[in-house]
CSV table of C-alpha atoms in Angstrom, one decimal:
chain,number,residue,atom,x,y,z
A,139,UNK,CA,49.7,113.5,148.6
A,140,UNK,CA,47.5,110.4,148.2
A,141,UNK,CA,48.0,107.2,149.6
A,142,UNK,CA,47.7,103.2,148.4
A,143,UNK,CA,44.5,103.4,149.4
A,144,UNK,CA,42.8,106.5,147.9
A,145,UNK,CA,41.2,107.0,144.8
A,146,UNK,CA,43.1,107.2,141.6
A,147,UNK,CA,43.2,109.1,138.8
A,148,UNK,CA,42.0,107.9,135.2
A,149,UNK,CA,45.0,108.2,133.3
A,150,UNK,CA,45.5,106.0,130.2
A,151,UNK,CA,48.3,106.9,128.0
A,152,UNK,CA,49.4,104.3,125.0
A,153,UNK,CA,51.5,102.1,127.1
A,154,UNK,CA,52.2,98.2,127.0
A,155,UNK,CA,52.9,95.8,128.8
A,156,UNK,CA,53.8,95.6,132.2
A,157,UNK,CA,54.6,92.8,134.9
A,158,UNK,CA,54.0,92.7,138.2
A,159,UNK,CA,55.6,89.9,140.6
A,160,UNK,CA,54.2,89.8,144.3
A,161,UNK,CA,53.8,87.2,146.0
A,162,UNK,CA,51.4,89.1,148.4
A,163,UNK,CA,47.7,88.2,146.3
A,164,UNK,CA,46.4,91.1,148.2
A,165,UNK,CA,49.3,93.7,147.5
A,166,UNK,CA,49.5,92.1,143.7
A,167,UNK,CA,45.1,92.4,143.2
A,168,UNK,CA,45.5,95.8,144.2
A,169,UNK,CA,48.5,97.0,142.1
A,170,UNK,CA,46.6,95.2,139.2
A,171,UNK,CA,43.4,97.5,139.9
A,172,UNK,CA,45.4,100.3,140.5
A,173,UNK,CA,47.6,99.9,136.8
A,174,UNK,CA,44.6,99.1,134.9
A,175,UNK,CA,42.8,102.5,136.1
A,176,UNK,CA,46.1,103.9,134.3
A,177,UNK,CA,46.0,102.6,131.4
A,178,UNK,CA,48.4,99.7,131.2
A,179,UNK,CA,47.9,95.9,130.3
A,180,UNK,CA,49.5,94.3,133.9
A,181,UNK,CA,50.5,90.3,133.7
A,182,UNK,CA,50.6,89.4,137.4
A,183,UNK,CA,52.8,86.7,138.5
A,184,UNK,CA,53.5,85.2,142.4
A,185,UNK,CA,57.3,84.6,142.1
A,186,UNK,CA,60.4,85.5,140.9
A,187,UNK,CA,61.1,82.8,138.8
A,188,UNK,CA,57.7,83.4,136.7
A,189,UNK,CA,58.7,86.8,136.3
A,190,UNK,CA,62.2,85.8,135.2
A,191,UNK,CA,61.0,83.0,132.6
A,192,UNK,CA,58.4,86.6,131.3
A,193,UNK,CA,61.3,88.8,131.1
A,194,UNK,CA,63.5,87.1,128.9
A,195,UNK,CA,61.2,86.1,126.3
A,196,UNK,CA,61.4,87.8,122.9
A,197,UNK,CA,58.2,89.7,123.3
A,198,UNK,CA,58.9,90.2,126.8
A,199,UNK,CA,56.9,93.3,128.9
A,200,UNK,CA,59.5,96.3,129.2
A,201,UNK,CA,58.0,97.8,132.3
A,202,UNK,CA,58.3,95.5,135.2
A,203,UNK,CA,57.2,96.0,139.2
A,204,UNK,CA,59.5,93.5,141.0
A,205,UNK,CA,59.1,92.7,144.9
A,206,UNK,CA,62.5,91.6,146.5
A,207,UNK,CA,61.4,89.0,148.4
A,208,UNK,CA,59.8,86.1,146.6
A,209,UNK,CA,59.4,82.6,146.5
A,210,UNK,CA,61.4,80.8,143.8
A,211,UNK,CA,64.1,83.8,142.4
A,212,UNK,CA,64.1,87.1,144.7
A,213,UNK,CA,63.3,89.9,142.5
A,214,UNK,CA,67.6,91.2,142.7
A,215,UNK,CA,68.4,88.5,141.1
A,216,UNK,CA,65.9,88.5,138.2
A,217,UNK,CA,67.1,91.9,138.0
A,218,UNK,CA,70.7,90.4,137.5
A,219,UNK,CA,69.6,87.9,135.2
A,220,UNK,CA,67.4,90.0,133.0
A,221,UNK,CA,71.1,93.1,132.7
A,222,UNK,CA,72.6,89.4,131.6
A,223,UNK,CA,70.3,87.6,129.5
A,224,UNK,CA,68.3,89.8,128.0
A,225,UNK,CA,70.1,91.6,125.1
A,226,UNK,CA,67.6,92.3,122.3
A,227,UNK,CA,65.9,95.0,124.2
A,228,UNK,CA,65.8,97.6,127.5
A,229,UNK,CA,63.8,96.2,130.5
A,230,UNK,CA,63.2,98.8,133.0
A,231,UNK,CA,62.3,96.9,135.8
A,232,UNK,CA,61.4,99.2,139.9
A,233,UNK,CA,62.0,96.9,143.1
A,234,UNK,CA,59.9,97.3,145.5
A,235,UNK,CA,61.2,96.0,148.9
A,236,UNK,CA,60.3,97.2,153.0
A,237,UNK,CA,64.6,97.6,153.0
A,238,UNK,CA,65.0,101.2,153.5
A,239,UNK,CA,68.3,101.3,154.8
A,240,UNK,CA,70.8,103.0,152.2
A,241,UNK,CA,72.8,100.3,152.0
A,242,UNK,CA,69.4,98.2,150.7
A,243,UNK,CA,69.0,100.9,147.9
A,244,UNK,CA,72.3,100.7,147.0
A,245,UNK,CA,72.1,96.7,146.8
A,246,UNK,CA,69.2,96.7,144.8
A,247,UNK,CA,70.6,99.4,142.3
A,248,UNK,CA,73.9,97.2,141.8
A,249,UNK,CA,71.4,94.2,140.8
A,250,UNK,CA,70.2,96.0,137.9
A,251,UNK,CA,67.6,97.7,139.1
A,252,UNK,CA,66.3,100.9,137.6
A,253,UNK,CA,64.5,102.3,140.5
A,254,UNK,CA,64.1,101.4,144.2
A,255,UNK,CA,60.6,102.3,146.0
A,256,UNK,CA,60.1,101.2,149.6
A,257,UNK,CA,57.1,99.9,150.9
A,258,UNK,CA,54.4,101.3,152.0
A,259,UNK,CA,54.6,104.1,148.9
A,260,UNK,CA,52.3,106.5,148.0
A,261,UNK,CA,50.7,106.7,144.6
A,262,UNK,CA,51.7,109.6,143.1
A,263,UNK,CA,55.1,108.5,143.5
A,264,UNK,CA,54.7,105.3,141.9
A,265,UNK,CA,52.8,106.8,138.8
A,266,UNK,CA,55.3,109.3,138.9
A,267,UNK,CA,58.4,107.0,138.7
A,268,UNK,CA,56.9,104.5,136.5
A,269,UNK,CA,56.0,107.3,134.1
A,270,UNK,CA,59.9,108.2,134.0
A,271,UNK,CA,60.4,104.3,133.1
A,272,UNK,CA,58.6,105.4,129.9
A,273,UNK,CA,60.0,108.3,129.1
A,274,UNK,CA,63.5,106.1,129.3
A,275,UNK,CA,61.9,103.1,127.6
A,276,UNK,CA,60.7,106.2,125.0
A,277,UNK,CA,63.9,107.8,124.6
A,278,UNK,CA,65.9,104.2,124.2
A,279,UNK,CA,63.5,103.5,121.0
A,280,UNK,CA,64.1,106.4,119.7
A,281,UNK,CA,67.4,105.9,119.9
A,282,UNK,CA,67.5,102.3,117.9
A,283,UNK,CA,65.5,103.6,115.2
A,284,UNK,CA,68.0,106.4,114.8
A,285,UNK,CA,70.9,103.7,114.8
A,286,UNK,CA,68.9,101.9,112.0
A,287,UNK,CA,68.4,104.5,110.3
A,288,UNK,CA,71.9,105.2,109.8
A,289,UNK,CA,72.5,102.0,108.9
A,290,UNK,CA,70.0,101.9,106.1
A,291,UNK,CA,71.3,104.8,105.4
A,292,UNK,CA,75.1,103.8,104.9
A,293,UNK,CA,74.0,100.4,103.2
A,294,UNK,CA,71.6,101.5,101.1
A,295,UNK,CA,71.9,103.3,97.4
A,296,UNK,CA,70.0,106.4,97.9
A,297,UNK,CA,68.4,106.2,94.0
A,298,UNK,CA,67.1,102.6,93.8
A,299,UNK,CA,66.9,101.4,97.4
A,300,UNK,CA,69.3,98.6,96.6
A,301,UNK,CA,72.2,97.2,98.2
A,302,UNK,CA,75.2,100.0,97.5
A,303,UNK,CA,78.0,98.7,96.3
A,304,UNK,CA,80.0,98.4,99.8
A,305,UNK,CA,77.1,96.6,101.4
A,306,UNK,CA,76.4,94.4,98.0
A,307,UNK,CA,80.5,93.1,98.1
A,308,UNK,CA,80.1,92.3,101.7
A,309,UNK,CA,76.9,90.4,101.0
A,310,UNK,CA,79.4,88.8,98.2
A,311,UNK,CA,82.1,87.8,101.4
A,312,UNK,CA,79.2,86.4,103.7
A,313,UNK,CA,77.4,84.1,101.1
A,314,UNK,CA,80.7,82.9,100.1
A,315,UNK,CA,81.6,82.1,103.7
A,316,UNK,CA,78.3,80.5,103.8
A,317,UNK,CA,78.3,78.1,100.5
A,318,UNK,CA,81.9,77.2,101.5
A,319,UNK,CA,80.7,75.8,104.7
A,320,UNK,CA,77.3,74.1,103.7
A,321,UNK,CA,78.8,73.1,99.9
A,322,UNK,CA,76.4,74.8,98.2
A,323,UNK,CA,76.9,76.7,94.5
A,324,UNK,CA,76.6,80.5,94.4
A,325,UNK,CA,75.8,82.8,91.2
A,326,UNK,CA,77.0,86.1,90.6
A,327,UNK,CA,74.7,88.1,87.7
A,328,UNK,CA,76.6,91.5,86.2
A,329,UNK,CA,74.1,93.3,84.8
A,330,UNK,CA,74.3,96.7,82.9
A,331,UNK,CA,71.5,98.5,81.0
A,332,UNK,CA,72.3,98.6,77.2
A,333,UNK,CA,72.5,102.4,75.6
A,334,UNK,CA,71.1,104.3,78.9
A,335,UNK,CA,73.4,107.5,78.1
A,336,UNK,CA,71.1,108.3,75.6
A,337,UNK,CA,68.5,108.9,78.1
A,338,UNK,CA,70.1,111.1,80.3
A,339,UNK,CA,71.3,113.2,77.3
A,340,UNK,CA,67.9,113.4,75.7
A,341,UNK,CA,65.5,113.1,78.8
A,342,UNK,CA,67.7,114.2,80.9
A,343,UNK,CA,68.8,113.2,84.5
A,344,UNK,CA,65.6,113.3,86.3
A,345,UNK,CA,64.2,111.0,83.4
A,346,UNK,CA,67.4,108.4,83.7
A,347,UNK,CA,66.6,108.4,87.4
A,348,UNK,CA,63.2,107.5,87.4
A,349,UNK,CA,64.4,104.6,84.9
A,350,UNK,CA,66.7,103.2,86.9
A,351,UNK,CA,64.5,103.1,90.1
A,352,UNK,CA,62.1,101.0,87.6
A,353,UNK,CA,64.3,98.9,86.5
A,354,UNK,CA,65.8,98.2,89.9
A,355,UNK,CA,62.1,97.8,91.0
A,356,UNK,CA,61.6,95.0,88.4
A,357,UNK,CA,64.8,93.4,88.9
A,358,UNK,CA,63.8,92.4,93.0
A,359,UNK,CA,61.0,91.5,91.5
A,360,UNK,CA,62.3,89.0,89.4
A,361,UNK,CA,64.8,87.6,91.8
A,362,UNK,CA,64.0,85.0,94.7
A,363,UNK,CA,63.1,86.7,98.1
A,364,UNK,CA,66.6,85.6,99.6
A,365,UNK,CA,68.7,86.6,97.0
A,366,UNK,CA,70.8,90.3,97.2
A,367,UNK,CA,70.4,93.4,94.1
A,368,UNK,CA,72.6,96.0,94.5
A,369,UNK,CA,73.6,98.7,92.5
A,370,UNK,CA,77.4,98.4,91.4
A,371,UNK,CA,77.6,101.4,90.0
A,372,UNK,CA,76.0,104.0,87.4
A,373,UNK,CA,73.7,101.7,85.5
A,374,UNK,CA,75.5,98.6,86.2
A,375,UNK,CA,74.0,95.9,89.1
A,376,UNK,CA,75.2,93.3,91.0
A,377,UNK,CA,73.5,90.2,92.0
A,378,UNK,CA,74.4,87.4,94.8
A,379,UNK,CA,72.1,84.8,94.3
A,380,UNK,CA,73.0,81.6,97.0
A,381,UNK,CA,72.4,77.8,96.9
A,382,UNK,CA,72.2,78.5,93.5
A,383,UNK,CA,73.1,75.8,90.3
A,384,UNK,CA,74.6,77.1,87.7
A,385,UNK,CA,71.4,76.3,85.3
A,386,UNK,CA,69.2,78.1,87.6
A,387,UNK,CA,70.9,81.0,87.5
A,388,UNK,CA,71.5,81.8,83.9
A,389,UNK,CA,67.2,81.1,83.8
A,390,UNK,CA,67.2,83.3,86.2
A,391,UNK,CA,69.3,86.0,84.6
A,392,UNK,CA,66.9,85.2,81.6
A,393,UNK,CA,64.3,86.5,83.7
A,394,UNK,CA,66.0,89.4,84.8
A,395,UNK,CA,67.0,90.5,81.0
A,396,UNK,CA,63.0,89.8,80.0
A,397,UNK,CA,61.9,91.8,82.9
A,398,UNK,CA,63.8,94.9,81.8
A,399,UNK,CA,63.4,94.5,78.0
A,400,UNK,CA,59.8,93.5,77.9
A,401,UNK,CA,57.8,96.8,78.4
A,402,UNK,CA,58.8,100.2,78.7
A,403,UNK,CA,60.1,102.5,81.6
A,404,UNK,CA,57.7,106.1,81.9
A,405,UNK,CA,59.5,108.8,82.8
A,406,UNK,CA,56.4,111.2,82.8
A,407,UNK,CA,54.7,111.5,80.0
A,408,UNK,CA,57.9,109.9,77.9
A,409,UNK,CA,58.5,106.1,77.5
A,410,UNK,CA,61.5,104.7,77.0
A,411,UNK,CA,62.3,101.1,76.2
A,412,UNK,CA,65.8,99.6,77.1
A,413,UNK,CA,67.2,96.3,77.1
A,414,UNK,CA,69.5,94.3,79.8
A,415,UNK,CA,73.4,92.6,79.0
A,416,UNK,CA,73.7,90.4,81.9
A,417,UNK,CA,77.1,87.9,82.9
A,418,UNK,CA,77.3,85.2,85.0
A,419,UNK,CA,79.4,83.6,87.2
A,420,UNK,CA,79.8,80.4,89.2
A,421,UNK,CA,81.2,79.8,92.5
A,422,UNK,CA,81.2,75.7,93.4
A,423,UNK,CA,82.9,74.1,96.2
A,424,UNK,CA,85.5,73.1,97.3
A,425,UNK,CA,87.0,75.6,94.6
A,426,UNK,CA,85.6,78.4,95.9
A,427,UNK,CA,87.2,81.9,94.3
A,428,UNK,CA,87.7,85.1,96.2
A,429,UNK,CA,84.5,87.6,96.2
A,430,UNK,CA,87.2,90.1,93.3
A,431,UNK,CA,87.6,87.2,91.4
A,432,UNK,CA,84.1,86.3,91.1
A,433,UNK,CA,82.7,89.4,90.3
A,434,UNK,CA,85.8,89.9,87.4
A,435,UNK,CA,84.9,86.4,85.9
A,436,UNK,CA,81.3,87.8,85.7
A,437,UNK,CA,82.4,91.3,84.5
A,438,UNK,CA,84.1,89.5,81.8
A,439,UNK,CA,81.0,87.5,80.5
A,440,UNK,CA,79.0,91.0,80.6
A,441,UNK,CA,81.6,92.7,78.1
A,442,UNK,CA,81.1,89.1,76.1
A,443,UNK,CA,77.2,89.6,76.7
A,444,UNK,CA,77.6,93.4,75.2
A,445,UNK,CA,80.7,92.8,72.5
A,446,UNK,CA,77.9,89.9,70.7
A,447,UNK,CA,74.6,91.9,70.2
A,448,UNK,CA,73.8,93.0,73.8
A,449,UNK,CA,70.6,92.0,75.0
A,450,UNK,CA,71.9,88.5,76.4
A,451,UNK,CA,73.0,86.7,79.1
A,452,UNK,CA,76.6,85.2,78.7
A,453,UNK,CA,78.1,82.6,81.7
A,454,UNK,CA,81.5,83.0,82.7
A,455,UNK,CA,84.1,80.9,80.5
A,456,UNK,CA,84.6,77.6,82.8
A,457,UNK,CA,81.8,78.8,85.2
């Protein structure tokens, strides 16, 4: 096996970041040398408490070389700190120490240490153990997209992309939280395509679902980047729009309803044209309604919307 001192291997996988903290400028030059020949993008530091302030930061490096002892925070305890403080992403973080009792390993495990390598260490062991540190740091990415995927997955309507209707009512619950605390008016828009049956009996299905991702489409488009679409069900949609006056948000449903009726929806080589009912309800501290209530005083200005011509926007009676 080769030693610190013999020639390396150029071996440059896609890697980022990592830190090294030595207080040894001699041991830290050549560990810089040594990771740069491999490929990785090394932020040297001479103490503890540098590495520690690196670590935690948002973009932080996720690979880390810590010596034990250093000036200003030994490199267990930046271990400890970073298990503590840093919970937005995994850090795995070697210690490299001239311990090599068993009772040293053990020590520096308990601190939060992913791996322990005693000095003097050859290189292949190092490259070897820091290329297990990415397979980890690999496996534990994989792993969040999979949980976010899930979660888009169980908040998400599967046809439009919106909000479903679960994820749309508990948007509902926060914002109301929300405009109870900071005093500021919240609109609810019920909005339901006028005659879309028709299009699934004469199109058929594939044709009304290619509308109704459109006419989701255009209305995100038409709402403020802060403010929640979400399908409610069938061809109806629910709307949260927060720090919202009443005024603005019947213009705003006016927007909506122009959106949809304005030009048609292509369904392959068919067009179809369909207009928007849309009702609209206020929420207003201190009298703030429960998220049910809300969405029933907007339901109720929808069947208004519909019972007086359809293709209007109706506010809820009070609201």
């Amino acid at each position: 096996m080769r030693h610190m001192d013999s020639p390396v291997l150029h071996d440059k996988p896609p890697l980022g970041q990592i830190l090294v903290a030595d207080d040894s400028p001699l041991f830290r030059d050549m560990l810089k040398k040594m990771l740069l020949e491999w490929g990785y993008d090394v932020i040297a530091v001479s103490d503890g408490r540098q590495a520690w302030d690196l670590l935690r930061q948002e973009n932080g490096p996720r690979l880390a070389l810590l010596d034990w002892m250093m000036p200003g925070m030994e490199g267990a305890e930046v271990c400890r700190r970073v298990r503590a403080g840093v919970r937005d992403r995994y850090v795995y973080m070697i210690l490299l120490s001239v311990r090599a009792g068993s009772d040293d390993v053990v020590s520096g495990i308990e601190s939060g240490a992913d791996d322990y390598i005693v000095k003097p260490f050859e290189v292949d062991e190092l490259h070897a153990r820091l290329r297990a540190g990415r397979r980890v740091l690999s496996l534990q990415e994989d792993l969040v997209e999979a949980r976010e995927a899930l979660r888009e997955q169980a908040t998400r309507d599967g046809l439009t992309g919106c909000w479903n209707r679960t994820a749309i009512f508990d948007i509902l619950q926060n914002e109301l939280a929300r405009s109870g605390r900071s005093g500021e008016p919240l609109i609810v828009l019920m909005a339901d395509l006028d005659g879309f049956k028709p299009v699934n009996d004469r199109f058929g299905h594939m044709a009304g679902d290619a509308v109704l991702r459109q006419v989701a489409a255009r209305m995100r488009a038409a709402v403020r980047r802060y403010d929640a679409v979400g399908r409610y069900g069938g061809e109806e949609f629910l709307m949260v729009l927060p720090r919202c006056e009443p005024a603005g948000g019947l213009a705003l449903a006016e927007r909506i309803r122009h959106a949809i009726g304005a030009e048609c929806f292509r369904a392959g080589d068919v067009e179809i044209r369909l207009t928007c009912s849309l009702g609209a309800a206020c929420a207003k501290p201190p009298a703030m309604p429960k998220a049910d209530d809300l969405v029933r005083a907007a339901d109720a200005a929808l069947y208004r919307a519909k019972h007086q011509g359809r293709d209007r926007v109706e506010g809820a009676v009070g609201g």
